[in-house]
């Protein structure tokens, strides 16, 4: 069922043009229908997305560094600097997610008891970073336990690039290189 769910999420991403949110929404809905709780589903989706997009961020960092060091002289250095900066910021944010305490919601709930509406709002909002942090730790534990799990995002990325290449060639001239 995991394969069917993943493929259905990919199709939903392509059909519902919402910047990828269609696939996430569909997958979340399907997991809920299968009986998975919202927090568990959000944690699993977060781990999946972190693993999947780690390839893109690595490509940004490596490509940016290659451009900045002058190994690709035809590419503007500013483009390499921007790619490196964006990849670096996202990497730092991902590592910051891992550092979010697993009991953040409990800690903030304690604050909510004392501070009124602001505390209640903070308690509600604390759910998001806590679930994201739990998902990031899950992604890290998957990679630590099975480093070959990072091969699947590479395969996914390769098929995305191959699809783009085929589309350019099927509908006319590919962009100039």
mmCIF file of C-alpha atoms in Angstrom, residues 30-157:
data_model
loop_
_atom_site.group_PDB
_atom_site.id
_atom_site.type_symbol
_atom_site.label_atom_id
_atom_site.label_comp_id
_atom_site.label_asym_id
_atom_site.label_seq_id
_atom_site.Cartn_x
_atom_site.Cartn_y
_atom_site.Cartn_z
ATOM 1 C CA UNK A 30 -5.379 8.906 2.496
ATOM 2 C CA UNK A 31 -3.348 8.218 5.638
ATOM 3 C CA UNK A 32 -6.201 9.587 7.742
ATOM 4 C CA UNK A 33 -8.668 7.337 5.892
ATOM 5 C CA UNK A 34 -6.397 4.371 6.623
ATOM 6 C CA UNK A 35 -6.658 5.171 10.330
ATOM 7 C CA UNK A 36 -3.369 6.959 10.907
ATOM 8 C CA UNK A 37 -3.566 9.855 13.348
ATOM 9 C CA UNK A 38 -2.899 13.381 12.107
ATOM 10 C CA UNK A 39 0.332 13.800 14.086
ATOM 11 C CA UNK A 40 1.747 10.463 12.966
ATOM 12 C CA UNK A 41 0.819 11.210 9.340
ATOM 13 C CA UNK A 42 2.391 14.674 9.562
ATOM 14 C CA UNK A 43 5.564 13.203 11.093
ATOM 15 C CA UNK A 44 5.828 10.567 8.361
ATOM 16 C CA UNK A 45 5.217 13.108 5.584
ATOM 17 C CA UNK A 46 7.778 15.473 7.095
ATOM 18 C CA UNK A 47 10.409 12.725 7.200
ATOM 19 C CA UNK A 48 9.586 11.743 3.608
ATOM 20 C CA UNK A 49 9.843 15.331 2.355
ATOM 21 C CA UNK A 50 13.110 15.957 4.193
ATOM 22 C CA UNK A 51 14.647 12.838 2.667
ATOM 23 C CA UNK A 52 13.274 13.632 -0.804
ATOM 24 C CA UNK A 53 14.360 17.267 -0.869
ATOM 25 C CA UNK A 54 17.763 16.586 0.673
ATOM 26 C CA UNK A 55 18.913 15.683 -2.849
ATOM 27 C CA UNK A 56 17.802 19.049 -4.206
ATOM 28 C CA UNK A 57 19.492 20.929 -1.383
ATOM 29 C CA UNK A 58 22.699 18.920 -1.866
ATOM 30 C CA UNK A 59 22.570 19.767 -5.582
ATOM 31 C CA UNK A 60 22.171 23.463 -4.721
ATOM 32 C CA UNK A 61 25.135 23.367 -2.355
ATOM 33 C CA UNK A 62 27.423 21.335 -4.610
ATOM 34 C CA UNK A 63 26.424 23.218 -7.769
ATOM 35 C CA UNK A 64 26.795 26.568 -6.031
ATOM 36 C CA UNK A 65 30.239 25.703 -4.720
ATOM 37 C CA UNK A 66 31.329 24.456 -8.157
ATOM 38 C CA UNK A 67 30.224 27.751 -9.724
ATOM 39 C CA UNK A 68 31.724 29.964 -7.004
ATOM 40 C CA UNK A 69 35.102 28.213 -7.215
ATOM 41 C CA UNK A 70 35.226 28.928 -10.949
ATOM 42 C CA UNK A 71 34.992 25.357 -12.200
ATOM 43 C CA UNK A 72 32.099 26.477 -14.438
ATOM 44 C CA UNK A 73 33.317 29.836 -15.752
ATOM 45 C CA UNK A 74 30.327 30.350 -18.088
ATOM 46 C CA UNK A 75 27.877 30.457 -15.171
ATOM 47 C CA UNK A 76 27.609 33.805 -13.347
ATOM 48 C CA UNK A 77 29.305 33.707 -9.951
ATOM 49 C CA UNK A 78 26.345 35.516 -8.369
ATOM 50 C CA UNK A 79 24.121 32.580 -9.330
ATOM 51 C CA UNK A 80 26.502 30.208 -7.548
ATOM 52 C CA UNK A 81 26.572 32.440 -4.495
ATOM 53 C CA UNK A 82 22.778 32.543 -4.351
ATOM 54 C CA UNK A 83 22.518 28.762 -4.743
ATOM 55 C CA UNK A 84 25.088 28.191 -2.007
ATOM 56 C CA UNK A 85 23.371 30.676 0.313
ATOM 57 C CA UNK A 86 19.898 29.172 -0.208
ATOM 58 C CA UNK A 87 21.213 25.631 0.216
ATOM 59 C CA UNK A 88 23.109 26.678 3.342
ATOM 60 C CA UNK A 89 20.097 28.383 4.916
ATOM 61 C CA UNK A 90 17.840 25.392 4.244
ATOM 62 C CA UNK A 91 20.481 23.027 5.659
ATOM 63 C CA UNK A 92 20.794 25.106 8.833
ATOM 64 C CA UNK A 93 16.997 25.189 9.186
ATOM 65 C CA UNK A 94 16.815 21.406 8.757
ATOM 66 C CA UNK A 95 19.416 20.888 11.479
ATOM 67 C CA UNK A 96 17.539 23.386 13.658
ATOM 68 C CA UNK A 97 14.407 21.242 13.269
ATOM 69 C CA UNK A 98 16.283 18.309 14.763
ATOM 70 C CA UNK A 99 17.083 20.434 17.811
ATOM 71 C CA UNK A 100 13.418 21.259 18.551
ATOM 72 C CA UNK A 101 12.583 19.508 21.821
ATOM 73 C CA UNK A 102 10.146 16.622 21.599
ATOM 74 C CA UNK A 103 8.235 18.052 24.556
ATOM 75 C CA UNK A 104 7.923 21.594 23.158
ATOM 76 C CA UNK A 105 4.150 21.438 23.118
ATOM 77 C CA UNK A 106 4.085 20.364 26.772
ATOM 78 C CA UNK A 107 6.468 23.183 27.728
ATOM 79 C CA UNK A 108 4.377 25.790 25.922
ATOM 80 C CA UNK A 109 1.138 24.359 27.361
ATOM 81 C CA UNK A 110 2.571 25.117 30.783
ATOM 82 C CA UNK A 111 3.049 28.721 29.636
ATOM 83 C CA UNK A 112 -0.548 28.797 28.328
ATOM 84 C CA UNK A 113 -1.841 28.122 31.820
ATOM 85 C CA UNK A 114 -0.280 31.351 33.039
ATOM 86 C CA UNK A 115 -0.552 33.915 30.235
ATOM 87 C CA UNK A 116 -4.099 33.884 28.833
ATOM 88 C CA UNK A 117 -4.886 34.158 25.123
ATOM 89 C CA UNK A 118 -1.245 34.622 24.047
ATOM 90 C CA UNK A 119 -0.260 31.438 25.841
ATOM 91 C CA UNK A 120 -3.160 29.516 24.311
ATOM 92 C CA UNK A 121 -2.159 30.725 20.842
ATOM 93 C CA UNK A 122 1.468 29.769 21.491
ATOM 94 C CA UNK A 123 0.356 26.325 22.666
ATOM 95 C CA UNK A 124 -1.605 25.789 19.452
ATOM 96 C CA UNK A 125 1.236 27.020 17.262
ATOM 97 C CA UNK A 126 3.826 24.873 19.094
ATOM 98 C CA UNK A 127 2.313 21.766 17.518
ATOM 99 C CA UNK A 128 3.762 22.601 14.095
ATOM 100 C CA UNK A 129 7.456 22.893 15.037
ATOM 101 C CA UNK A 130 7.178 19.935 17.401
ATOM 102 C CA UNK A 131 5.779 17.667 14.679
ATOM 103 C CA UNK A 132 8.335 19.031 12.180
ATOM 104 C CA UNK A 133 11.152 18.356 14.650
ATOM 105 C CA UNK A 134 9.902 14.839 15.268
ATOM 106 C CA UNK A 135 9.747 14.259 11.499
ATOM 107 C CA UNK A 136 13.282 15.587 11.059
ATOM 108 C CA UNK A 137 14.571 13.261 13.779
ATOM 109 C CA UNK A 138 12.742 10.366 12.106
ATOM 110 C CA UNK A 139 14.395 11.193 8.762
ATOM 111 C CA UNK A 140 17.789 11.329 10.458
ATOM 112 C CA UNK A 141 17.213 7.992 12.199
ATOM 113 C CA UNK A 142 16.174 6.396 8.896
ATOM 114 C CA UNK A 143 19.394 7.552 7.241
ATOM 115 C CA UNK A 144 21.514 6.464 10.214
ATOM 116 C CA UNK A 145 19.903 3.022 10.269
ATOM 117 C CA UNK A 146 19.845 2.550 6.517
ATOM 118 C CA UNK A 147 22.115 4.971 4.619
ATOM 119 C CA UNK A 148 21.045 3.426 1.306
ATOM 120 C CA UNK A 149 17.624 5.032 1.854
ATOM 121 C CA UNK A 150 19.139 8.167 0.306
ATOM 122 C CA UNK A 151 19.435 6.320 -3.011
ATOM 123 C CA UNK A 152 15.658 6.487 -3.548
ATOM 124 C CA UNK A 153 15.515 10.296 -3.573
ATOM 125 C CA UNK A 154 18.372 10.209 -6.112
ATOM 126 C CA UNK A 155 16.343 7.839 -8.294
ATOM 127 C CA UNK A 156 13.283 10.095 -7.914
ATOM 128 C CA UNK A 157 15.360 13.117 -8.904
#
